[in-house]
PDB file of C-alpha atoms and ligand atoms in Angstrom:
ATOM      1  CA  MET A 246     -67.008  37.418   5.949  1.00  0.00           C
ATOM      2  CA  PRO A 247     -65.910  36.314   9.373  1.00  0.00           C
ATOM      3  CA  GLU A 248     -68.446  37.574  11.848  1.00  0.00           C
ATOM      4  CA  ALA A 249     -65.966  39.486  14.230  1.00  0.00           C
ATOM      5  CA  THR A 250     -62.351  40.808  14.080  1.00  0.00           C
ATOM      6  CA  HIS A 251     -60.419  40.497  17.163  1.00  0.00           C
ATOM      7  CA  VAL A 252     -59.517  44.022  17.868  1.00  0.00           C
ATOM      8  CA  ALA A 253     -58.079  44.079  21.241  1.00  0.00           C
ATOM      9  CA  SER A 254     -57.206  41.634  24.653  1.00  0.00           C
ATOM     10  CA  GLY A 255     -57.435  43.279  28.490  1.00  0.00           C
ATOM     11  CA  LYS A 256     -56.794  41.354  31.262  1.00  0.00           C
ATOM     12  CA  VAL A 257     -59.171  39.227  31.525  1.00  0.00           C
ATOM     13  CA  ARG A 258     -61.750  40.666  28.396  1.00  0.00           C
ATOM     14  CA  GLU A 259     -61.761  40.459  24.954  1.00  0.00           C
ATOM     15  CA  LEU A 260     -62.680  43.237  21.974  1.00  0.00           C
ATOM     16  CA  TYR A 261     -63.610  42.208  18.593  1.00  0.00           C
ATOM     17  CA  ALA A 262     -65.206  44.408  15.954  1.00  0.00           C
ATOM     18  CA  LEU A 263     -68.768  43.313  14.413  1.00  0.00           C
ATOM     19  CA  ASP A 264     -68.481  45.806  11.730  1.00  0.00           C
ATOM     20  CA  PRO A 265     -67.212  50.146  11.600  1.00  0.00           C
ATOM     21  CA  ASP A 266     -70.066  50.701  13.850  1.00  0.00           C
ATOM     22  CA  ARG A 267     -70.115  48.129  16.489  1.00  0.00           C
ATOM     23  CA  LEU A 268     -67.812  45.833  18.741  1.00  0.00           C
ATOM     24  CA  LEU A 269     -68.224  43.118  20.659  1.00  0.00           C
ATOM     25  CA  LEU A 270     -66.896  42.896  24.246  1.00  0.00           C
ATOM     26  CA  VAL A 271     -66.550  39.442  25.750  1.00  0.00           C
ATOM     27  CA  ALA A 272     -65.871  38.872  29.694  1.00  0.00           C
ATOM     28  CA  SER A 273     -63.851  35.864  30.168  1.00  0.00           C
ATOM     29  CA  ASP A 274     -64.150  34.147  33.472  1.00  0.00           C
ATOM     30  CA  ARG A 275     -60.529  34.727  34.196  1.00  0.00           C
ATOM     31  CA  ILE A 276     -59.390  36.314  37.645  1.00  0.00           C
ATOM     32  CA  SER A 277     -56.363  38.851  38.292  1.00  0.00           C
ATOM     33  CA  THR A 278     -54.894  39.311  42.012  1.00  0.00           C
ATOM     34  CA  PHE A 279     -51.992  41.073  42.806  1.00  0.00           C
ATOM     35  CA  ASP A 280     -52.244  42.575  38.720  1.00  0.00           C
ATOM     36  CA  VAL A 281     -51.520  38.935  37.972  1.00  0.00           C
ATOM     37  CA  VAL A 282     -54.212  36.843  36.011  1.00  0.00           C
ATOM     38  CA  LEU A 283     -54.422  33.268  37.707  1.00  0.00           C
ATOM     39  CA  PRO A 284     -54.568  29.604  35.944  1.00  0.00           C
ATOM     40  CA  THR A 285     -57.930  29.270  37.483  1.00  0.00           C
ATOM     41  CA  GLU A 286     -61.027  30.380  36.226  1.00  0.00           C
ATOM     42  CA  ILE A 287     -64.016  31.750  38.094  1.00  0.00           C
ATOM     43  CA  PRO A 288     -67.109  30.224  36.452  1.00  0.00           C
ATOM     44  CA  ASP A 289     -69.606  32.698  35.826  1.00  0.00           C
ATOM     45  CA  LYS A 290     -67.625  35.474  36.552  1.00  0.00           C
ATOM     46  CA  GLY A 291     -67.847  37.100  32.757  1.00  0.00           C
ATOM     47  CA  ARG A 292     -71.367  36.955  32.886  1.00  0.00           C
ATOM     48  CA  VAL A 293     -71.782  38.345  36.580  1.00  0.00           C
ATOM     49  CA  LEU A 294     -69.755  41.217  35.297  1.00  0.00           C
ATOM     50  CA  THR A 295     -71.284  41.523  31.934  1.00  0.00           C
ATOM     51  CA  GLY A 296     -75.077  41.533  33.726  1.00  0.00           C
ATOM     52  CA  LEU A 297     -73.619  44.042  35.969  1.00  0.00           C
ATOM     53  CA  SER A 298     -72.498  46.117  33.854  1.00  0.00           C
ATOM     54  CA  ALA A 299     -75.747  46.133  31.847  1.00  0.00           C
ATOM     55  CA  PHE A 300     -77.838  46.651  34.683  1.00  0.00           C
ATOM     56  CA  TRP A 301     -75.698  49.654  35.370  1.00  0.00           C
ATOM     57  CA  PHE A 302     -76.174  51.207  31.844  1.00  0.00           C
ATOM     58  CA  ALA A 303     -79.865  50.655  31.932  1.00  0.00           C
ATOM     59  CA  ARG A 304     -79.936  52.516  35.340  1.00  0.00           C
ATOM     60  CA  THR A 305     -77.997  55.474  34.701  1.00  0.00           C
ATOM     61  CA  LYS A 306     -78.974  55.986  30.923  1.00  0.00           C
ATOM     62  CA  GLU A 307     -80.556  58.973  32.042  1.00  0.00           C
ATOM     63  CA  ILE A 308     -77.695  60.582  33.682  1.00  0.00           C
ATOM     64  CA  CYS A 309     -75.159  60.086  30.549  1.00  0.00           C
ATOM     65  CA  PRO A 310     -76.302  57.545  27.328  1.00  0.00           C
ATOM     66  CA  ASN A 311     -74.166  54.379  27.020  1.00  0.00           C
ATOM     67  CA  HIS A 312     -72.388  52.301  24.209  1.00  0.00           C
ATOM     68  CA  LEU A 313     -74.569  49.238  25.006  1.00  0.00           C
ATOM     69  CA  LEU A 314     -76.858  47.506  22.187  1.00  0.00           C
ATOM     70  CA  GLY A 315     -77.401  44.168  23.549  1.00  0.00           C
ATOM     71  CA  LEU A 316     -76.712  41.470  25.256  1.00  0.00           C
ATOM     72  CA  ARG A 317     -75.457  37.841  23.539  1.00  0.00           C
ATOM     73  CA  PRO A 318     -77.260  34.911  25.196  1.00  0.00           C
ATOM     74  CA  ASP A 319     -74.273  33.610  26.509  1.00  0.00           C
ATOM     75  CA  GLY A 320     -74.520  36.585  29.349  1.00  0.00           C
ATOM     76  CA  ARG A 321     -70.669  37.276  28.254  1.00  0.00           C
ATOM     77  CA  SER A 322     -70.919  39.150  25.448  1.00  0.00           C
ATOM     78  CA  THR A 323     -71.724  42.913  24.785  1.00  0.00           C
ATOM     79  CA  GLU A 324     -72.820  44.069  21.431  1.00  0.00           C
ATOM     80  CA  CYS A 325     -71.836  47.947  21.511  1.00  0.00           C
ATOM     81  CA  ARG A 326     -71.478  51.051  19.832  1.00  0.00           C
ATOM     82  CA  ARG A 327     -68.138  52.031  18.815  1.00  0.00           C
ATOM     83  CA  LEU A 328     -66.484  55.362  20.150  1.00  0.00           C
ATOM     84  CA  GLU A 329     -64.096  57.386  20.206  1.00  0.00           C
ATOM     85  CA  MET A 330     -62.435  57.393  23.330  1.00  0.00           C
ATOM     86  CA  LEU A 331     -60.988  59.790  25.693  1.00  0.00           C
ATOM     87  CA  PRO A 332     -57.859  59.170  26.745  1.00  0.00           C
ATOM     88  CA  ILE A 333     -58.253  59.278  30.162  1.00  0.00           C
ATOM     89  CA  GLU A 334     -59.881  57.150  33.229  1.00  0.00           C
ATOM     90  CA  CYS A 335     -62.138  59.056  35.388  1.00  0.00           C
ATOM     91  CA  VAL A 336     -61.778  57.787  38.190  1.00  0.00           C
ATOM     92  CA  VAL A 337     -64.129  58.556  41.619  1.00  0.00           C
ATOM     93  CA  ARG A 338     -63.065  57.831  44.964  1.00  0.00           C
ATOM     94  CA  GLY A 339     -65.138  58.370  47.854  1.00  0.00           C
ATOM     95  CA  PHE A 340     -62.994  56.481  50.143  1.00  0.00           C
ATOM     96  CA  LEU A 341     -59.245  56.570  50.828  1.00  0.00           C
ATOM     97  CA  ALA A 342     -58.098  53.582  49.311  1.00  0.00           C
ATOM     98  CA  GLY A 343     -55.073  52.302  46.573  1.00  0.00           C
ATOM     99  CA  SER A 344     -53.356  55.088  45.267  1.00  0.00           C
ATOM    100  CA  GLY A 345     -55.468  58.011  46.916  1.00  0.00           C
ATOM    101  CA  TRP A 346     -54.265  56.719  50.265  1.00  0.00           C
ATOM    102  CA  LYS A 347     -50.428  56.230  48.770  1.00  0.00           C
ATOM    103  CA  ASP A 348     -50.772  59.905  47.241  1.00  0.00           C
ATOM    104  CA  TYR A 349     -52.718  61.321  50.649  1.00  0.00           C
ATOM    105  CA  LEU A 350     -49.449  60.090  52.651  1.00  0.00           C
ATOM    106  CA  GLN A 351     -47.026  61.571  50.720  1.00  0.00           C
ATOM    107  CA  THR A 352     -48.613  65.097  49.536  1.00  0.00           C
ATOM    108  CA  GLY A 353     -51.866  65.662  51.445  1.00  0.00           C
ATOM    109  CA  ALA A 354     -53.627  65.852  48.414  1.00  0.00           C
ATOM    110  CA  VAL A 355     -55.103  63.475  45.311  1.00  0.00           C
ATOM    111  CA  CYS A 356     -55.168  64.657  42.171  1.00  0.00           C
ATOM    112  CA  GLY A 357     -54.947  67.985  43.049  1.00  0.00           C
ATOM    113  CA  HIS A 358     -57.788  67.443  46.114  1.00  0.00           C
ATOM    114  CA  HIS A 359     -56.484  69.370  48.937  1.00  0.00           C
ATOM    115  CA  LEU A 360     -58.010  66.665  52.212  1.00  0.00           C
ATOM    116  CA  PRO A 361     -58.244  67.234  55.797  1.00  0.00           C
ATOM    117  CA  GLY A 362     -55.312  65.985  57.989  1.00  0.00           C
ATOM    118  CA  GLY A 363     -55.148  63.233  60.053  1.00  0.00           C
ATOM    119  CA  LEU A 364     -57.601  60.997  57.583  1.00  0.00           C
ATOM    120  CA  ALA A 365     -56.703  57.284  58.098  1.00  0.00           C
ATOM    121  CA  GLU A 366     -56.748  54.485  55.432  1.00  0.00           C
ATOM    122  CA  SER A 367     -60.064  53.657  54.125  1.00  0.00           C
ATOM    123  CA  ASP A 368     -61.977  56.612  55.502  1.00  0.00           C
ATOM    124  CA  VAL A 369     -65.123  57.961  53.842  1.00  0.00           C
ATOM    125  CA  LEU A 370     -64.062  61.436  52.364  1.00  0.00           C
ATOM    126  CA  PRO A 371     -66.161  64.135  53.059  1.00  0.00           C
ATOM    127  CA  GLU A 372     -67.342  64.100  49.148  1.00  0.00           C
ATOM    128  CA  PRO A 373     -66.436  62.414  46.395  1.00  0.00           C
ATOM    129  CA  ILE A 374     -63.472  63.633  44.478  1.00  0.00           C
ATOM    130  CA  PHE A 375     -62.313  62.782  40.736  1.00  0.00           C
ATOM    131  CA  THR A 376     -59.178  61.966  40.446  1.00  0.00           C
ATOM    132  CA  PRO A 377     -58.323  61.235  36.783  1.00  0.00           C
ATOM    133  CA  ALA A 378     -55.808  59.036  35.510  1.00  0.00           C
ATOM    134  CA  THR A 379     -53.134  58.622  31.974  1.00  0.00           C
ATOM    135  CA  LYS A 380     -54.282  54.608  30.501  1.00  0.00           C
ATOM    136  CA  ALA A 381     -51.003  53.150  30.963  1.00  0.00           C
ATOM    137  CA  THR A 382     -50.516  50.339  28.157  1.00  0.00           C
ATOM    138  CA  THR A 383     -48.399  48.455  30.268  1.00  0.00           C
ATOM    139  CA  GLY A 384     -48.099  48.762  34.262  1.00  0.00           C
ATOM    140  CA  HIS A 385     -50.009  51.140  36.487  1.00  0.00           C
ATOM    141  CA  ASP A 386     -52.297  53.973  35.233  1.00  0.00           C
ATOM    142  CA  MET A 387     -50.813  57.316  36.532  1.00  0.00           C
ATOM    143  CA  ASN A 388     -52.808  59.837  38.665  1.00  0.00           C
ATOM    144  CA  ILE A 389     -53.004  63.043  37.014  1.00  0.00           C
ATOM    145  CA  ASP A 390     -54.054  66.716  38.015  1.00  0.00           C
ATOM    146  CA  ARG A 391     -56.676  69.211  36.564  1.00  0.00           C
ATOM    147  CA  ASP A 392     -54.190  71.181  34.098  1.00  0.00           C
ATOM    148  CA  GLN A 393     -52.988  67.569  32.851  1.00  0.00           C
ATOM    149  CA  ALA A 394     -56.211  66.076  32.101  1.00  0.00           C
ATOM    150  CA  ALA A 395     -57.394  69.570  30.482  1.00  0.00           C
ATOM    151  CA  GLU A 396     -54.356  69.043  28.212  1.00  0.00           C
ATOM    152  CA  LEU A 397     -55.755  65.368  27.268  1.00  0.00           C
ATOM    153  CA  VAL A 398     -59.236  66.073  26.615  1.00  0.00           C
ATOM    154  CA  GLY A 399     -59.687  69.952  26.781  1.00  0.00           C
ATOM    155  CA  ALA A 400     -61.193  72.217  29.669  1.00  0.00           C
ATOM    156  CA  ASP A 401     -64.874  71.999  28.643  1.00  0.00           C
ATOM    157  CA  ARG A 402     -64.973  68.035  28.077  1.00  0.00           C
ATOM    158  CA  LEU A 403     -62.872  67.560  31.193  1.00  0.00           C
ATOM    159  CA  ALA A 404     -65.195  69.410  33.314  1.00  0.00           C
ATOM    160  CA  GLU A 405     -68.394  67.730  31.830  1.00  0.00           C
ATOM    161  CA  VAL A 406     -66.979  64.053  32.185  1.00  0.00           C
ATOM    162  CA  GLU A 407     -66.191  65.500  36.274  1.00  0.00           C
ATOM    163  CA  ARG A 408     -69.505  66.168  36.193  1.00  0.00           C
ATOM    164  CA  VAL A 409     -71.276  62.999  35.265  1.00  0.00           C
ATOM    165  CA  SER A 410     -68.800  60.918  36.544  1.00  0.00           C
ATOM    166  CA  LEU A 411     -69.365  62.019  39.960  1.00  0.00           C
ATOM    167  CA  ALA A 412     -73.359  62.040  39.272  1.00  0.00           C
ATOM    168  CA  LEU A 413     -72.905  58.268  38.247  1.00  0.00           C
ATOM    169  CA  TYR A 414     -71.075  57.265  41.172  1.00  0.00           C
ATOM    170  CA  ARG A 415     -73.208  59.331  43.692  1.00  0.00           C
ATOM    171  CA  PHE A 416     -76.394  57.329  42.211  1.00  0.00           C
ATOM    172  CA  ALA A 417     -74.875  53.660  42.032  1.00  0.00           C
ATOM    173  CA  SER A 418     -72.776  54.431  45.951  1.00  0.00           C
ATOM    174  CA  GLU A 419     -75.968  54.960  47.595  1.00  0.00           C
ATOM    175  CA  HIS A 420     -78.229  52.007  45.588  1.00  0.00           C
ATOM    176  CA  ALA A 421     -75.065  49.547  46.513  1.00  0.00           C
ATOM    177  CA  ARG A 422     -74.934  51.382  50.148  1.00  0.00           C
ATOM    178  CA  ALA A 423     -78.612  50.220  50.672  1.00  0.00           C
ATOM    179  CA  GLN A 424     -77.895  46.460  49.506  1.00  0.00           C
ATOM    180  CA  GLY A 425     -75.095  46.297  51.916  1.00  0.00           C
ATOM    181  CA  ILE A 426     -71.800  47.328  49.536  1.00  0.00           C
ATOM    182  CA  LEU A 427     -69.699  49.880  49.991  1.00  0.00           C
ATOM    183  CA  ILE A 428     -68.410  51.099  46.416  1.00  0.00           C
ATOM    184  CA  ALA A 429     -65.078  52.692  47.603  1.00  0.00           C
ATOM    185  CA  ASP A 430     -64.312  54.151  44.335  1.00  0.00           C
ATOM    186  CA  THR A 431     -64.781  53.251  40.537  1.00  0.00           C
ATOM    187  CA  LYS A 432     -63.542  53.753  36.953  1.00  0.00           C
ATOM    188  CA  PHE A 433     -65.543  54.939  34.047  1.00  0.00           C
ATOM    189  CA  GLU A 434     -63.794  54.975  30.320  1.00  0.00           C
ATOM    190  CA  PHE A 435     -66.112  57.827  27.856  1.00  0.00           C
ATOM    191  CA  GLY A 436     -66.233  58.260  24.621  1.00  0.00           C
ATOM    192  CA  LEU A 437     -67.772  60.145  21.753  1.00  0.00           C
ATOM    193  CA  ASP A 438     -70.065  59.276  19.210  1.00  0.00           C
ATOM    194  CA  ASP A 439     -70.265  60.715  15.702  1.00  0.00           C
ATOM    195  CA  ASP A 440     -72.135  64.004  16.697  1.00  0.00           C
ATOM    196  CA  GLU A 441     -69.367  64.121  19.887  1.00  0.00           C
ATOM    197  CA  ILE A 442     -71.667  63.541  22.479  1.00  0.00           C
ATOM    198  CA  LEU A 443     -70.369  61.707  25.680  1.00  0.00           C
ATOM    199  CA  VAL A 444     -70.798  58.182  26.009  1.00  0.00           C
ATOM    200  CA  LEU A 445     -70.105  56.103  28.707  1.00  0.00           C
ATOM    201  CA  GLY A 446     -68.406  53.119  27.461  1.00  0.00           C
ATOM    202  CA  ASP A 447     -66.284  49.947  28.536  1.00  0.00           C
ATOM    203  CA  GLU A 448     -67.893  48.132  31.618  1.00  0.00           C
ATOM    204  CA  ALA A 449     -69.171  49.919  34.718  1.00  0.00           C
ATOM    205  CA  LEU A 450     -69.723  49.706  37.953  1.00  0.00           C
ATOM    206  CA  THR A 451     -68.158  46.029  38.463  1.00  0.00           C
ATOM    207  CA  PRO A 452     -66.070  44.849  41.110  1.00  0.00           C
ATOM    208  CA  ASP A 453     -63.045  45.032  38.567  1.00  0.00           C
ATOM    209  CA  SER A 454     -63.235  48.084  37.869  1.00  0.00           C
ATOM    210  CA  SER A 455     -64.480  49.412  41.356  1.00  0.00           C
ATOM    211  CA  ARG A 456     -63.603  48.776  44.710  1.00  0.00           C
ATOM    212  CA  PHE A 457     -66.768  46.696  46.728  1.00  0.00           C
ATOM    213  CA  TRP A 458     -66.020  46.525  50.226  1.00  0.00           C
ATOM    214  CA  PRO A 459     -68.672  44.659  52.165  1.00  0.00           C
ATOM    215  CA  ALA A 460     -70.703  47.300  54.515  1.00  0.00           C
ATOM    216  CA  ASP A 461     -71.019  45.483  57.658  1.00  0.00           C
ATOM    217  CA  GLU A 462     -67.465  44.411  57.860  1.00  0.00           C
ATOM    218  CA  TYR A 463     -66.016  48.438  57.456  1.00  0.00           C
ATOM    219  CA  ARG A 464     -63.600  49.247  60.048  1.00  0.00           C
ATOM    220  CA  PRO A 465     -61.464  52.418  58.819  1.00  0.00           C
ATOM    221  CA  GLY A 466     -57.757  52.670  59.604  1.00  0.00           C
ATOM    222  CA  ALA A 467     -56.750  49.448  57.700  1.00  0.00           C
ATOM    223  CA  GLY A 468     -57.558  48.056  54.417  1.00  0.00           C
ATOM    224  CA  GLN A 469     -60.715  46.748  53.482  1.00  0.00           C
ATOM    225  CA  PRO A 470     -61.598  42.763  52.497  1.00  0.00           C
ATOM    226  CA  SER A 471     -62.418  42.541  48.980  1.00  0.00           C
ATOM    227  CA  PHE A 472     -65.873  42.009  48.381  1.00  0.00           C
ATOM    228  CA  ASP A 473     -64.998  39.423  45.767  1.00  0.00           C
ATOM    229  CA  LYS A 474     -61.520  38.843  45.786  1.00  0.00           C
ATOM    230  CA  GLN A 475     -61.029  38.344  49.485  1.00  0.00           C
ATOM    231  CA  PHE A 476     -60.627  34.796  49.678  1.00  0.00           C
ATOM    232  CA  VAL A 477     -58.198  34.856  46.654  1.00  0.00           C
ATOM    233  CA  ARG A 478     -55.959  36.981  48.247  1.00  0.00           C
ATOM    234  CA  ASP A 479     -55.962  34.950  51.640  1.00  0.00           C
ATOM    235  CA  TYR A 480     -55.026  31.997  50.073  1.00  0.00           C
ATOM    236  CA  CYS A 481     -52.439  33.372  47.498  1.00  0.00           C
ATOM    237  CA  GLU A 482     -51.017  35.309  50.802  1.00  0.00           C
ATOM    238  CA  THR A 483     -50.989  31.834  52.840  1.00  0.00           C
ATOM    239  CA  LEU A 484     -48.517  30.462  49.442  1.00  0.00           C
ATOM    240  CA  GLY A 485     -45.922  32.786  49.866  1.00  0.00           C
ATOM    241  CA  TRP A 486     -45.911  33.445  46.230  1.00  0.00           C
ATOM    242  CA  ASP A 487     -43.776  36.487  45.624  1.00  0.00           C
ATOM    243  CA  LYS A 488     -46.334  38.482  43.381  1.00  0.00           C
ATOM    244  CA  THR A 489     -45.063  37.284  39.784  1.00  0.00           C
ATOM    245  CA  GLU A 490     -46.096  35.381  36.997  1.00  0.00           C
ATOM    246  CA  PRO A 491     -46.862  33.295  36.982  1.00  0.00           C
ATOM    247  CA  GLY A 492     -49.766  33.121  39.395  1.00  0.00           C
ATOM    248  CA  PRO A 493     -50.768  30.026  41.286  1.00  0.00           C
ATOM    249  CA  GLU A 494     -53.323  27.435  41.072  1.00  0.00           C
ATOM    250  CA  VAL A 495     -56.259  28.212  43.358  1.00  0.00           C
ATOM    251  CA  PRO A 496     -58.376  24.852  45.094  1.00  0.00           C
ATOM    252  CA  GLU A 497     -61.840  24.513  44.624  1.00  0.00           C
ATOM    253  CA  ASP A 498     -63.102  25.646  47.714  1.00  0.00           C
ATOM    254  CA  VAL A 499     -61.632  29.011  46.621  1.00  0.00           C
ATOM    255  CA  VAL A 500     -63.375  29.162  43.587  1.00  0.00           C
ATOM    256  CA  ALA A 501     -66.450  27.900  45.117  1.00  0.00           C
ATOM    257  CA  GLY A 502     -66.680  31.072  47.774  1.00  0.00           C
ATOM    258  CA  THR A 503     -64.891  33.071  45.375  1.00  0.00           C
ATOM    259  CA  ARG A 504     -67.884  32.583  42.490  1.00  0.00           C
ATOM    260  CA  ALA A 505     -70.696  32.747  44.936  1.00  0.00           C
ATOM    261  CA  ARG A 506     -69.132  36.358  46.172  1.00  0.00           C
ATOM    262  CA  TYR A 507     -69.725  37.536  42.783  1.00  0.00           C
ATOM    263  CA  ILE A 508     -73.433  36.335  42.430  1.00  0.00           C
ATOM    264  CA  GLU A 509     -74.264  37.425  45.932  1.00  0.00           C
ATOM    265  CA  ALA A 510     -72.764  40.573  44.761  1.00  0.00           C
ATOM    266  CA  PHE A 511     -75.231  40.544  41.444  1.00  0.00           C
ATOM    267  CA  GLU A 512     -78.086  39.013  42.840  1.00  0.00           C
ATOM    268  CA  ARG A 513     -77.730  42.146  46.089  1.00  0.00           C
ATOM    269  CA  LEU A 514     -77.454  45.014  43.294  1.00  0.00           C
ATOM    270  CA  THR A 515     -79.783  43.850  40.818  1.00  0.00           C
ATOM    271  CA  SER A 516     -82.475  42.225  43.189  1.00  0.00           C
ATOM    272  CA  SER A 517     -82.853  39.639  40.520  1.00  0.00           C
ATOM    273  CA  SER A 518     -81.732  35.910  40.701  1.00  0.00           C
ATOM    274  CA  PHE A 519     -78.454  34.998  38.748  1.00  0.00           C
ATOM    275  CA  ASP A 520     -80.014  31.908  37.391  1.00  0.00           C
ATOM    276  CA  ALA A 521     -82.339  34.065  35.932  1.00  0.00           C
ATOM    277  CA  TYR A 522     -80.380  36.448  34.266  1.00  0.00           C
ATOM    278  CA  VAL A 523     -78.300  33.149  32.748  1.00  0.00           C
ATOM    279  CA  ALA A 524     -81.732  32.066  31.185  1.00  0.00           C
ATOM    280  CA  ASP A 525     -82.625  35.333  29.634  1.00  0.00           C
ATOM    281  CA  PRO A 526     -79.837  38.086  30.335  1.00  0.00           C
ATOM    282  CA  GLU A 527     -82.018  40.804  28.262  1.00  0.00           C
ATOM    283  CA  VAL A 528     -85.296  40.499  30.047  1.00  0.00           C
ATOM    284  CA  VAL A 529     -83.622  40.270  33.292  1.00  0.00           C
ATOM    285  CA  LEU A 530     -82.025  43.692  33.341  1.00  0.00           C
ATOM    286  CA  ARG A 531     -84.808  45.451  31.643  1.00  0.00           C
TER     287      ARG A 531
HETATM  288  C1  Q0Z B 900     -62.468  49.740  25.102  1.00  0.00           C
HETATM  289  C2  Q0Z B 900     -60.768  47.147  26.210  1.00  0.00           C
HETATM  290  C3  Q0Z B 900     -61.255  44.842  26.166  1.00  0.00           C
HETATM  291  C4  Q0Z B 900     -59.247  45.055  25.852  1.00  0.00           C
HETATM  292  C5  Q0Z B 900     -61.374  50.126  23.432  1.00  0.00           C
HETATM  293  N1  Q0Z B 900     -67.363  51.480  23.071  1.00  0.00           N
HETATM  294  C6  Q0Z B 900     -66.242  51.348  22.850  1.00  0.00           C
HETATM  295  N2  Q0Z B 900     -65.623  52.412  21.714  1.00  0.00           N
HETATM  296  C7  Q0Z B 900     -64.030  51.879  21.062  1.00  0.00           C
HETATM  297  N3  Q0Z B 900     -63.344  51.292  22.180  1.00  0.00           N
HETATM  298  C8  Q0Z B 900     -63.450  50.755  23.160  1.00  0.00           C
HETATM  299  C9  Q0Z B 900     -64.822  50.791  23.076  1.00  0.00           C
HETATM  300 CL1  Q0Z B 900     -65.689  49.673  24.608  1.00  0.00          CL
HETATM  301  C10 Q0Z B 900     -62.635  50.278  23.663  1.00  0.00           C
HETATM  302  N4  Q0Z B 900     -61.324  49.430  25.448  1.00  0.00           N
HETATM  303  C11 Q0Z B 900     -61.165  48.571  26.551  1.00  0.00           C
HETATM  304  C12 Q0Z B 900     -61.549  46.226  26.418  1.00  0.00           C
HETATM  305  C13 Q0Z B 900     -60.252  44.168  25.932  1.00  0.00           C
HETATM  306  C14 Q0Z B 900     -59.348  46.912  25.710  1.00  0.00           C
HETATM  307  F1  Q0Z B 900     -62.694  44.050  26.192  1.00  0.00           F
HETATM  308  N5  Q0Z B 900     -60.625  49.128  24.459  1.00  0.00           N
END
């Protein structure tokens, strides 16, 4: 019997079935920018993101149970419970960025949340808002309002994922803020177990599923530098690249700087050394 059967590919991750009840989520070192995966990898990026997710799963299990069963010794592979995934992306925004900023400019609202007038790009919101989106198989997720989300998961389940998503975001954003990282927004994916209990799945509160901003550079009124990807973006902007496939190769100094930023985020948020994580992933995150 094969050890694992490939079931899905994401832009930078692969999903395998281990048995009927268990999946293996493998994070590669691939990086995407402007929605294009680059040919150059960032060494250790997959281990950093896997470790960060596992850290948050361990720290938030009293808020919501999660799919994590264990980490493989490679540090990049997560064994997890197979869930029945809900067909919505559960986005929480604490700041006005990305599609939230675009929707606000056009309508004054984001997913039915009417916001005060006169907000600037990247402004902090009066309080975090839950802004669900549909899962697009190709292209971009589409923001939806409460009624559309309730049609997809039911009104009671929607109320539950909203409450839990906001609680997870509040917990993580307060923790990150104290370490000099702003989590501008983040996307959760939930599923149901056999007893229809809501379970947090996928990756959680990583720089790939969130906007991490360096707090000491925060200047509302414009787009903010990304904690992790800014060197890559800045380099790509020097090329006059049209942001269509294929993406450019990235030089080694940009790779090294970007790798250092991922490791810095891991070490700040987990208060543990990345080398210790690599030596024993399970022990570090307990
Ligand atoms: C996650 C995805 C990836 C491609 C399905 N615990 C779970 N149970 C059932 N399904 C999933 C999970 Cl995490 C599940 N995805 C997203 C991840 C590659 C797609 F690594 N799809």
